[in-house]
């Protein structure tokens, strides 16, 4: 059983939506979207196995993500 995902904030960047195009609502969820809070679960880094390799995903103090091999 999966825990419910927290709603995401609507996108505010004009470059993401064209004229007359609606921005996603906070309750809208797309298949395959994983929120970083659900992924990190309080940790600063997570390891991701992909095609037999291990990658490290790190959240910085400035709120950026760094993916390294």
Short mmCIF file of C-alpha atoms in Angstrom, two decimals:
data_model
loop_
_atom_site.label_atom_id
_atom_site.label_comp_id
_atom_site.label_asym_id
_atom_site.label_seq_id
_atom_site.Cartn_x
_atom_site.Cartn_y
_atom_site.Cartn_z
CA UNK A 1 0.00 0.00 0.00
CA UNK A 2 1.43 3.36 -0.99
CA UNK A 3 1.27 6.44 1.22
CA UNK A 4 -0.64 9.34 -0.34
CA UNK A 5 1.56 11.95 -2.00
CA UNK A 6 1.53 15.53 -0.77
CA UNK A 7 0.06 17.97 -3.29
CA UNK A 8 2.58 19.96 -5.28
CA UNK A 9 2.55 23.72 -5.66
CA UNK A 10 1.39 25.09 -9.02
CA UNK A 11 4.07 26.17 -11.44
CA UNK A 12 4.52 29.93 -11.56
CA UNK A 13 6.96 30.26 -14.44
CA UNK A 14 5.51 31.74 -17.62
CA UNK A 15 7.98 29.69 -19.65
CA UNK A 16 6.24 26.50 -18.52
CA UNK A 17 2.80 27.44 -19.80
CA UNK A 18 1.78 29.09 -23.06
CA UNK A 19 -0.76 31.88 -23.42
CA UNK A 20 -4.19 30.65 -22.38
CA UNK A 21 -2.76 27.39 -21.07
CA UNK A 22 -3.81 26.52 -17.52
CA UNK A 23 -1.23 25.74 -14.88
CA UNK A 24 -1.58 22.47 -12.95
CA UNK A 25 -3.68 22.61 -9.80
CA UNK A 26 -2.11 21.62 -6.47
CA UNK A 27 -4.08 18.36 -6.43
CA UNK A 28 -3.13 17.34 -9.99
CA UNK A 29 -0.73 14.39 -10.05
CA UNK A 30 0.96 12.95 -13.12
CA UNK A 31 1.96 9.32 -13.39
CA UNK A 32 5.65 8.85 -12.59
CA UNK A 33 5.98 12.02 -10.47
CA UNK A 34 7.84 11.49 -7.20
CA UNK A 35 8.15 14.41 -4.80
CA UNK A 36 11.64 14.97 -3.44
CA UNK A 37 10.35 14.90 0.15
CA UNK A 38 9.01 11.39 -0.49
CA UNK A 39 12.27 10.37 -2.14
CA UNK A 40 14.68 11.74 0.47
CA UNK A 41 12.50 11.07 3.56
CA UNK A 42 14.58 13.41 5.72
CA UNK A 43 17.98 12.37 4.36
CA UNK A 44 20.36 14.58 2.36
CA UNK A 45 21.29 11.85 -0.15
CA UNK A 46 19.77 8.76 -1.73
CA UNK A 47 21.32 6.08 -3.89
CA UNK A 48 19.59 5.07 -7.11
CA UNK A 49 20.37 1.81 -8.91
CA UNK A 50 19.98 2.14 -12.68
CA UNK A 51 21.16 -0.36 -15.31
CA UNK A 52 23.50 -2.05 -12.84
CA UNK A 53 25.13 1.22 -11.74
CA UNK A 54 24.64 3.15 -8.51
CA UNK A 55 23.99 6.89 -8.73
CA UNK A 56 23.94 9.31 -5.81
CA UNK A 57 21.28 12.04 -5.66
CA UNK A 58 22.07 14.84 -3.22
CA UNK A 59 19.99 17.81 -2.09
CA UNK A 60 22.07 20.94 -1.47
CA UNK A 61 21.49 23.61 1.18
CA UNK A 62 20.34 25.94 -1.62
CA UNK A 63 17.59 23.50 -2.67
CA UNK A 64 19.33 22.20 -5.80
CA UNK A 65 19.77 18.56 -6.78
CA UNK A 66 23.08 16.97 -7.77
CA UNK A 67 23.19 13.55 -9.46
CA UNK A 68 26.59 11.81 -9.57
CA UNK A 69 27.76 8.42 -10.75
#
